[in-house]
Coordinates of C-alpha atoms and ligand atoms in Angstrom, one line a residue:
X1 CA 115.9 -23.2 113.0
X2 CA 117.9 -24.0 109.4
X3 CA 120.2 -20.9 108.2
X4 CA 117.9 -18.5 106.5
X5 CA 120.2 -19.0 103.1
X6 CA 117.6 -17.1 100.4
X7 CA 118.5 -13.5 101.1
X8 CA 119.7 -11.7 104.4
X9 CA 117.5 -10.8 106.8
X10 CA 119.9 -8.8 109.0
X11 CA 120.9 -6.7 106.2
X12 CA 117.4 -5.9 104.8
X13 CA 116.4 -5.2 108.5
X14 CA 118.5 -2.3 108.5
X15 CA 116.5 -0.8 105.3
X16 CA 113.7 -0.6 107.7
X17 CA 114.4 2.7 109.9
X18 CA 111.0 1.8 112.2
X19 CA 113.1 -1.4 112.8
X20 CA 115.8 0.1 114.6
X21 CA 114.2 1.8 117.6
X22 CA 113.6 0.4 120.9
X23 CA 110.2 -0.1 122.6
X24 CA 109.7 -0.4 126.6
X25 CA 113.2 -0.6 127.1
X26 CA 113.5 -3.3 124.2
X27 CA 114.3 -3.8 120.3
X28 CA 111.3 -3.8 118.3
X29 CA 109.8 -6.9 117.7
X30 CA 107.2 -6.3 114.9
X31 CA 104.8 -9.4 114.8
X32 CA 102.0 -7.9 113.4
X33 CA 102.7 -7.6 110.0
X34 CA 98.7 -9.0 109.0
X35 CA 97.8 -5.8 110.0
X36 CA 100.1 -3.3 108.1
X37 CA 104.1 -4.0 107.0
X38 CA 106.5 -1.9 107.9
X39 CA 108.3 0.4 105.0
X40 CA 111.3 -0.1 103.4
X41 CA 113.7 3.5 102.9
X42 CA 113.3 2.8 99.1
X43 CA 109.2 2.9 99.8
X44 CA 109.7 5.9 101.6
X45 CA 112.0 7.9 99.8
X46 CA 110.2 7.2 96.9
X47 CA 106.9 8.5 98.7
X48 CA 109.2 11.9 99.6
X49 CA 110.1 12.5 96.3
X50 CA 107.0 12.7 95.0
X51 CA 105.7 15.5 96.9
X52 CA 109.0 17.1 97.0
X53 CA 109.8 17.0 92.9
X54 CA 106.6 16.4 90.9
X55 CA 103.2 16.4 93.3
X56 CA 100.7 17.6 90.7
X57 CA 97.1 16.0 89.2
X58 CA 97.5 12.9 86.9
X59 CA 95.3 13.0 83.4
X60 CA 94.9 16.4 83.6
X61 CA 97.9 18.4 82.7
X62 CA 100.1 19.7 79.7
X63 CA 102.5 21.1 82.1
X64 CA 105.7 18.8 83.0
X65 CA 105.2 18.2 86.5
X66 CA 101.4 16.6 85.5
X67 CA 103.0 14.7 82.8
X68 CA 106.0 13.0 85.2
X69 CA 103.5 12.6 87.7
X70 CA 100.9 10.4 85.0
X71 CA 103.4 8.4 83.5
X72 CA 104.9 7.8 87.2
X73 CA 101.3 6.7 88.1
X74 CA 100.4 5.1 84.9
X75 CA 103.9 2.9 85.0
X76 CA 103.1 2.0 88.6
X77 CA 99.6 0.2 87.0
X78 CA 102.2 -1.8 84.9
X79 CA 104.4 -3.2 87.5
X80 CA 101.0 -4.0 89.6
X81 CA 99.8 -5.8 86.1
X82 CA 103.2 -7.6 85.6
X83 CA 103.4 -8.4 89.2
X84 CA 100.4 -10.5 89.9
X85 CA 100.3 -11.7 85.8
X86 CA 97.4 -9.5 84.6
X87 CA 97.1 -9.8 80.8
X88 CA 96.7 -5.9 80.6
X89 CA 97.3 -2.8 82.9
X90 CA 93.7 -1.8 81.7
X91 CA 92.8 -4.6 84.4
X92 CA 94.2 -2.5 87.5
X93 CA 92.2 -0.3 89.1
X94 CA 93.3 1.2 91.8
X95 CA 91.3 1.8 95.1
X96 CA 91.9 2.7 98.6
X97 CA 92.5 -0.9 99.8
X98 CA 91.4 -4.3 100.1
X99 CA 87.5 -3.6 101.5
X100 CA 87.0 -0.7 98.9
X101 CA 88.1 -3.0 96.2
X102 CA 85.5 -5.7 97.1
X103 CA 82.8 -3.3 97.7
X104 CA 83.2 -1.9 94.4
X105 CA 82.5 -5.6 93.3
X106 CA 80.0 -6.3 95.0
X107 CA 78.3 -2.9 94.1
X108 CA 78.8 -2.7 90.5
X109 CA 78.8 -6.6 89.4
X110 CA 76.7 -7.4 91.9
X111 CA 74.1 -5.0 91.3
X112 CA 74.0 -5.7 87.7
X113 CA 73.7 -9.5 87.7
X114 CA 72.5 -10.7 91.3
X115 CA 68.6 -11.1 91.4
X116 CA 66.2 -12.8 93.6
X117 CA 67.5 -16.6 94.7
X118 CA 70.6 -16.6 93.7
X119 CA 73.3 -17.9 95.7
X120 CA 76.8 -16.0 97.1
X121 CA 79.3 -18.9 98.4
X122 CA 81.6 -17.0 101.3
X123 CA 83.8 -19.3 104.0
X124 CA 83.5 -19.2 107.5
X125 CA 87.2 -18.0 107.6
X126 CA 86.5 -14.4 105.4
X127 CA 87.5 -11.4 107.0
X128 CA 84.7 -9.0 107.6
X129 CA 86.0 -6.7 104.5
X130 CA 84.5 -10.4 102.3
X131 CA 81.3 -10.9 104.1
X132 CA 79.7 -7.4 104.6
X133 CA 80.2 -6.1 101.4
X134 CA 77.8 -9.1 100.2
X135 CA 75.7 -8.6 102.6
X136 CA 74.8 -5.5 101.8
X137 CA 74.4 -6.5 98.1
X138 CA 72.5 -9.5 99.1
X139 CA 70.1 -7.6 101.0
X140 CA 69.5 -5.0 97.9
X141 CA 69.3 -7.7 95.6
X142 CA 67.2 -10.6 97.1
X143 CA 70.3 -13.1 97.1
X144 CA 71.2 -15.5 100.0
X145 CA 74.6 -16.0 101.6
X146 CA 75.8 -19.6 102.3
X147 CA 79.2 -20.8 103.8
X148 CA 81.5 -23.0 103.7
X149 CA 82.3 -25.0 106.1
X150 CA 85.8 -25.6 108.2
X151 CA 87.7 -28.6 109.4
X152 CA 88.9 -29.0 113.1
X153 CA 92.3 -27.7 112.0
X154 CA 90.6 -24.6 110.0
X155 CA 90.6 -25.6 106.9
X156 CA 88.5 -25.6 104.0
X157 CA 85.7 -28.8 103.9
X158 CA 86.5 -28.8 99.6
X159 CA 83.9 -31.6 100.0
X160 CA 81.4 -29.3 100.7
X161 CA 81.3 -27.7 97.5
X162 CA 79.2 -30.5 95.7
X163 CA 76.3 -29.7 97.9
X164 CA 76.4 -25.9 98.2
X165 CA 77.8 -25.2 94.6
X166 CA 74.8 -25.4 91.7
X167 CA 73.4 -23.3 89.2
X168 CA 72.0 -21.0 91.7
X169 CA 75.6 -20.3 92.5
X170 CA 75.9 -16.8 90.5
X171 CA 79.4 -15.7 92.8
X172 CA 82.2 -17.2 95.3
X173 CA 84.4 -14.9 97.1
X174 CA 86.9 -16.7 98.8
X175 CA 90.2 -15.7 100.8
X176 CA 93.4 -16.6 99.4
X177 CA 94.9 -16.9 102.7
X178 CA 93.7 -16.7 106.4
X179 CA 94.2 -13.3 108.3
X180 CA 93.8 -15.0 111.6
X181 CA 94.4 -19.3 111.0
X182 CA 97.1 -18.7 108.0
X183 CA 95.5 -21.7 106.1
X184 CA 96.4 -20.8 102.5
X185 CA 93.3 -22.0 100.3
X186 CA 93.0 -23.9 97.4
X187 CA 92.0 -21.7 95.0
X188 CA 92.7 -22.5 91.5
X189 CA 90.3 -26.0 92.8
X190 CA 87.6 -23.7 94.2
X191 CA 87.6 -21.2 90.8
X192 CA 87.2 -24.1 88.4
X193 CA 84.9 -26.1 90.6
X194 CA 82.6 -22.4 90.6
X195 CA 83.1 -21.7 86.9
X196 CA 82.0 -25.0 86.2
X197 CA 78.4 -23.9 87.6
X198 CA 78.5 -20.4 85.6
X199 CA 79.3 -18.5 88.7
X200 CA 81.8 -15.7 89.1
X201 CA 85.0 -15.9 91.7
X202 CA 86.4 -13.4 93.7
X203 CA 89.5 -13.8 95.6
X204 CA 90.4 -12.0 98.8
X205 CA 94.7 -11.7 98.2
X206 CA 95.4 -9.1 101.4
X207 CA 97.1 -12.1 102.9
X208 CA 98.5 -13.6 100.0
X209 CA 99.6 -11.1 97.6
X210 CA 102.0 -9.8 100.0
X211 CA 103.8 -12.9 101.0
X212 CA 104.0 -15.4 97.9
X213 CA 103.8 -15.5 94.3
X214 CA 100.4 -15.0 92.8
X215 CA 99.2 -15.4 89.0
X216 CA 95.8 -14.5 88.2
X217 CA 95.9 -16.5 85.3
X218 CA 96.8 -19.9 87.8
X219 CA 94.4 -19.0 90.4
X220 CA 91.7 -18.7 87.5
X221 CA 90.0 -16.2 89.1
X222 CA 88.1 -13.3 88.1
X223 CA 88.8 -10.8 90.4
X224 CA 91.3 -10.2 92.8
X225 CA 91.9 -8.1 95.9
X226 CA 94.5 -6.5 97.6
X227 CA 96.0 -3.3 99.7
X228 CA 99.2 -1.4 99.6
X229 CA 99.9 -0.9 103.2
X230 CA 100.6 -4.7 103.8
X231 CA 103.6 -5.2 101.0
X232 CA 105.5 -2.7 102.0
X233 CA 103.9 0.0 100.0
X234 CA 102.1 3.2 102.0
X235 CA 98.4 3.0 103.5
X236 CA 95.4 5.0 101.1
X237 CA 96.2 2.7 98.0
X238 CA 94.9 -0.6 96.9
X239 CA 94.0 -2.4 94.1
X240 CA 91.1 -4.3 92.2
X241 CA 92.1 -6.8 89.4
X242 CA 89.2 -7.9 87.4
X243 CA 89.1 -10.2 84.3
X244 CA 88.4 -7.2 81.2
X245 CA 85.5 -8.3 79.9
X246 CA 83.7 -8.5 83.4
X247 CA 85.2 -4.8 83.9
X248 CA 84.0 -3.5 80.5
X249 CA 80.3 -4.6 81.3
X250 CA 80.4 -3.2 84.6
X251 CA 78.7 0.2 85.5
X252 CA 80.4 3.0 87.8
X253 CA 81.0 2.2 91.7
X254 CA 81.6 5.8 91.9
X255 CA 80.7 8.9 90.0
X256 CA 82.7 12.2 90.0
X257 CA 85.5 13.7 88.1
X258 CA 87.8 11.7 85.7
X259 CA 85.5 8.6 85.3
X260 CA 82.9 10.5 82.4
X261 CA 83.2 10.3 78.9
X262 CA 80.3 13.6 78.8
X263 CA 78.2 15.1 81.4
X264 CA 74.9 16.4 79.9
X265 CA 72.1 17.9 82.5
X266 CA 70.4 14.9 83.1
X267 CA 72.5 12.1 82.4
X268 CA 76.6 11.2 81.5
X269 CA 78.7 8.4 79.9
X270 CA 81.2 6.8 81.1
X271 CA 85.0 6.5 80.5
X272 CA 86.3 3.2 79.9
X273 CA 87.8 0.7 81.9
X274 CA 90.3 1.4 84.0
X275 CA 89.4 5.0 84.4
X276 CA 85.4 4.3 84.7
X277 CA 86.0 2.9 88.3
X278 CA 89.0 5.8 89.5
X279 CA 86.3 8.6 90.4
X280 CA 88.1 11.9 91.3
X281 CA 91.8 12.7 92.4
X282 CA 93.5 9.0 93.3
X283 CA 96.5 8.5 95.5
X284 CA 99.5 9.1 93.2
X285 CA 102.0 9.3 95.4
X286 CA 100.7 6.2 97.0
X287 CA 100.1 4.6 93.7
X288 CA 103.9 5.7 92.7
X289 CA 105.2 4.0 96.1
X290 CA 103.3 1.3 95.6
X291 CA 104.9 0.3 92.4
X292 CA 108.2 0.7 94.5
X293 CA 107.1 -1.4 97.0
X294 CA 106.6 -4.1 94.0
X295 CA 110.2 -3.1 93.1
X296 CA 111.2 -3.6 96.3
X297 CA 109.5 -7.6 96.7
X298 CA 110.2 -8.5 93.4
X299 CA 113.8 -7.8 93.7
X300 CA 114.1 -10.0 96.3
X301 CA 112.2 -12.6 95.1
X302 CA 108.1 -13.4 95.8
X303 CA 109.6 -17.3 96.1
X304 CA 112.0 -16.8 98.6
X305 CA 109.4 -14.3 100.5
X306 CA 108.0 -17.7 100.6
X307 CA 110.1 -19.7 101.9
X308 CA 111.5 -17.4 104.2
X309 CA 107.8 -17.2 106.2
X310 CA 107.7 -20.7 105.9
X311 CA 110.9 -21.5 108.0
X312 CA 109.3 -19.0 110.4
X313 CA 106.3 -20.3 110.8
X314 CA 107.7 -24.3 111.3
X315 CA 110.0 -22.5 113.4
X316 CA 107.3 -20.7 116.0
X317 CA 104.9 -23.8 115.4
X318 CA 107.6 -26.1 117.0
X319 CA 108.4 -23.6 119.9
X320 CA 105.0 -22.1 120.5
X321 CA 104.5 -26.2 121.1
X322 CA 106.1 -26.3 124.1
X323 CA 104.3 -23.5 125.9
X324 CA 102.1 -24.9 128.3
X325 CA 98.6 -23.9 128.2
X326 CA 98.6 -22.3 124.4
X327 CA 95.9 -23.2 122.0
X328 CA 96.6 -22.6 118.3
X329 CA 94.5 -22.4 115.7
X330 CA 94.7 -23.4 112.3
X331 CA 96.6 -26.1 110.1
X332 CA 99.4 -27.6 112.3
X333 CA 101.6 -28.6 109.2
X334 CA 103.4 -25.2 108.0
X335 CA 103.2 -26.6 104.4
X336 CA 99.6 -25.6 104.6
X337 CA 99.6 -22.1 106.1
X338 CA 101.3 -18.8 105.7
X339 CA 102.7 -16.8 109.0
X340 CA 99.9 -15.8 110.8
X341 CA 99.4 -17.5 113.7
X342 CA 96.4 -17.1 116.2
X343 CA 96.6 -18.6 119.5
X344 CA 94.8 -18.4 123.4
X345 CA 96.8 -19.1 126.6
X346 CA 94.6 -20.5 129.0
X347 CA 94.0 -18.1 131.9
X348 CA 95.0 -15.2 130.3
X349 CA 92.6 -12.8 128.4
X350 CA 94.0 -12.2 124.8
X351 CA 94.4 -8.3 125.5
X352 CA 96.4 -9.2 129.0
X353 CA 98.7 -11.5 126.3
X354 CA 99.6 -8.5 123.9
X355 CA 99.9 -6.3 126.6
X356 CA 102.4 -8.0 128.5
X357 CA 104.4 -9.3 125.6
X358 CA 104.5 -5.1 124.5
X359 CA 106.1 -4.8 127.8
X360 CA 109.0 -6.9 126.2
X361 CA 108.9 -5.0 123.0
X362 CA 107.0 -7.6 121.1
X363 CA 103.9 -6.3 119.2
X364 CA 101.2 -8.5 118.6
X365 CA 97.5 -8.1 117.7
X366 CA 94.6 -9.2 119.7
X367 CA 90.7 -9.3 119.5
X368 CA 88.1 -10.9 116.6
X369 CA 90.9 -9.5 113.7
X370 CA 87.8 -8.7 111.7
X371 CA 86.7 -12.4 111.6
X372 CA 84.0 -12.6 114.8
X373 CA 82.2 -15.6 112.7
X374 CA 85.7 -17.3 112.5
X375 CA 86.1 -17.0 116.3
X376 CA 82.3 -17.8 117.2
X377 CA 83.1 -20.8 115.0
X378 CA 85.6 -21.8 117.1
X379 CA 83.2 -20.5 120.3
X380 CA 86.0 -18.2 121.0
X381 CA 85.7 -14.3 121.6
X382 CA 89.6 -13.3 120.7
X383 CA 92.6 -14.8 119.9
X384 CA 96.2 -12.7 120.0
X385 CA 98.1 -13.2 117.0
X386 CA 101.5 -13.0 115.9
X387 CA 102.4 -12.6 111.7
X388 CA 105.2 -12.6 110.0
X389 CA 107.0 -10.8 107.0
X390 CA 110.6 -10.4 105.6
X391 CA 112.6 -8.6 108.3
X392 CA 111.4 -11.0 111.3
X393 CA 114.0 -13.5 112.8
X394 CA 113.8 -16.8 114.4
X395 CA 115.2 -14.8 117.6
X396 CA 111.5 -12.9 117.5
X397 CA 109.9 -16.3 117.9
X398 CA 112.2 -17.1 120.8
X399 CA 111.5 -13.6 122.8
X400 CA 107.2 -14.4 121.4
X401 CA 107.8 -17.4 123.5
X402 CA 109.9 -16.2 126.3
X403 CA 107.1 -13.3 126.8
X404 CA 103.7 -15.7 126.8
X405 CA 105.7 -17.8 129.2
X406 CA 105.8 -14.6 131.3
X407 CA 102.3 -14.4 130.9
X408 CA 101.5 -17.7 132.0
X409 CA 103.3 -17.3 135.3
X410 CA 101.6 -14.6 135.9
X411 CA 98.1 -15.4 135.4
X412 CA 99.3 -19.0 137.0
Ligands
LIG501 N1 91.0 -9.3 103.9 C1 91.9 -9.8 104.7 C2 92.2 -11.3 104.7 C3 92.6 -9.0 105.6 O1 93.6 -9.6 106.4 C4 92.4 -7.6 105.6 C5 93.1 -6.7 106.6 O2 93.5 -7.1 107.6 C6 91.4 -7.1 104.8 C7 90.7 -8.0 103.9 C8 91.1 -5.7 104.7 O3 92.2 -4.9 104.3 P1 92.1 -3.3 104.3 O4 91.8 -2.9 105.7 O5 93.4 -2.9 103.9 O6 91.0 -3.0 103.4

């Protein structure tokens, strides 16, 4: 592998304090980074000091340690805004993570506006968080689901999109990138194609907001997805971008405390947008470490993030090559796909893979990763998977390799 020349990954691994313990007799190698990301000190400190100097209510209080705590909370909206190129903070809401954020899409805006015979366009390739949400709306509403299709290497068939896109079309919700095949999507294509038809695009960024630069205003989307816990920020926080004037026509998700304008006996009004949609006490401290997290990323640089995975992934494509037996799914050429790669070693059950290669201290995931019709697709019941962030090393790939080769003998 090329010398890893964009920042250095020894010296950031050592911000990581998870990173430095040892696991059945082995150092830690974290592959499963789709899941959750490990925390950086900064993250965690930042977390601490919260609850140690200024844990109090946001919106509420005169008192100092309410005030800190809003504008800590309020700034962290900012750098969320400035980070993913929202034209205002008022655009952020903040939710528990990526499947509240789409429910509360599909709840509110799709409750208002979906009616019998209209269309929602998913993919075959959507995590279960982008395909239950709608249908539960689509079975309150009277709308029908349709797919998109997928190409022997798992990507999107674009083509398909002059058949199943038409005026019936009223929303696409899409996934940036794939959880389980890493095929990065082509968005800004899809949103224009879909806008072109009147309908309304949501994009799924779990997997993509945490590993390379996004814009909402290039993707051309209208709402946007994403949780805390996999960018290095803490689990309990995630976040909802939606285009304003969608928001501002939007009723509650929610109701509760902090989201009213007046509660009368028999009926209320509600705040404005962002507040309408952040029903009762959020997750400051989460919120606040959030926004550190985005410190933490941006400092670095979202491009060389980027790049970084992308060495890795070429990297473990070339060398998960040469072990005999191992299927892999998804686009073979790295320039098409982020770091999570999903694989099946013949003989050997998924579970038996990740437990075996956890004997050598490499974690890995295995199962359906919320995508069962992506794997009955592929008339598969599990795959394991290894992901990557920015504290792996090409060495991880090497001791990923070593261990399925283990596994292999074994199940020979
Ligand atoms: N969408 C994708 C593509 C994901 O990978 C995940 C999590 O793995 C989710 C949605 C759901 O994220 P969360 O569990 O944080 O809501």
């Amino acid at each position: 592998m090329s010398q890893l020349t964009q920042f250095d990954v020894l010296a950031l691994r050592r911000e990581f304090p998870i990173l430095q313990q040892e696991v059945n007799g082995h150092r830690l190698a974290f592959l499963d980074s789709a899941a959750s990301s490990q925390k950086p000190r900064q993250v965690i400190d930042c977390l601490e000091d919260y609850y140690r100097r200024y844990n109090a209510n946001v919106h509420r209080g005169v008192y100092k340690l309410s005030e800190e705590a809003t504008f800590a909370f309020e700034r962290a909206r900012g750098k969320v805004a400035r980070f993913i190129g929202a034209a205002s903070p008022r655009e952020v809401i903040f939710t528990r993570n990526t499947t509240e954020a789409l429910n509360l899409v599909a709840q509110s805006w799709g409750g208002a506006n979906l009616k019998p015979g209209d269309r929602i366009l998913l993919t075959l390739m959507e995590h279960h968080s982008n395909i239950v949400p709608w249908q539960m709306i689509a079975q309150r509403t009277g709308a029908t689901l349709d797919y998109l299709g997928l190409d022997g290497e798992g990507r999107l068939v674009i083509e398909e999109l002059d058949r199943k896109l038409d005026e019936r079309t009223k929303l696409v919700a899409v996934t940036h990138q794939s959880n389980v095949l890493g095929t990065i999507n082509p968005v800004a294509e899809i949103a224009a194609r879909a806008h072109a038809v009147g309908a309304v695009v949501v994009v799924d960024g779990a997997q993509s907001v945490p590993h390379m630069p996004v814009d909402v205003k290039a993707l051309g989307c209208d709402f946007l997805a994403f949780s805390g816990h996999k960018m290095c920020g803490p689990t309990g926080i995630g976040v909802l971008w939606g285009r304003r004037s969608l928001l501002e026509a939007m009723p509650p998700f929610l109701g509760g405390g902090s989201m009213i304008k007046v509660v009368e006996l028999d009926h209320s009004t509600y705040a404005d947008i962002p507040t309408r949609f952040e029903a009762g006490t959020p997750a400051i401290g989460e919120a606040i470490a959030l926004g550190e997290a985005i410190d933490y990323l941006d400092a670095i640089g979202m491009d060389s993030i980027f790049r970084h995975e992308q060495e890795l992934t070429s990297y473990a494509l070339e060398r998960l090559a040469d072990v005999e037996g191992l299927q892999l799914y998804g686009p073979t050429s790295p320039v098409e796909r982020g770091g999570s790669l999903s694989f099946t070693l013949e003989h050997v059950h998924p579970h038996d893979v990740a437990s075996i290669l956890d004997g050598v201290g490499v974690a890995v995931r295995a199962g359906h990763h919320c995508t069962q019709p992506l794997h009955r697709h592929f008339n598969i019941p599990a795959t394991t998977r290894a992901s990557f962030y920015i504290y792996n090393l090409a060495e991880e790939i090497d001791r990923l390799a070593v261990g399925l080769e283990k596994a292999r003998k074994l199940f020979m």
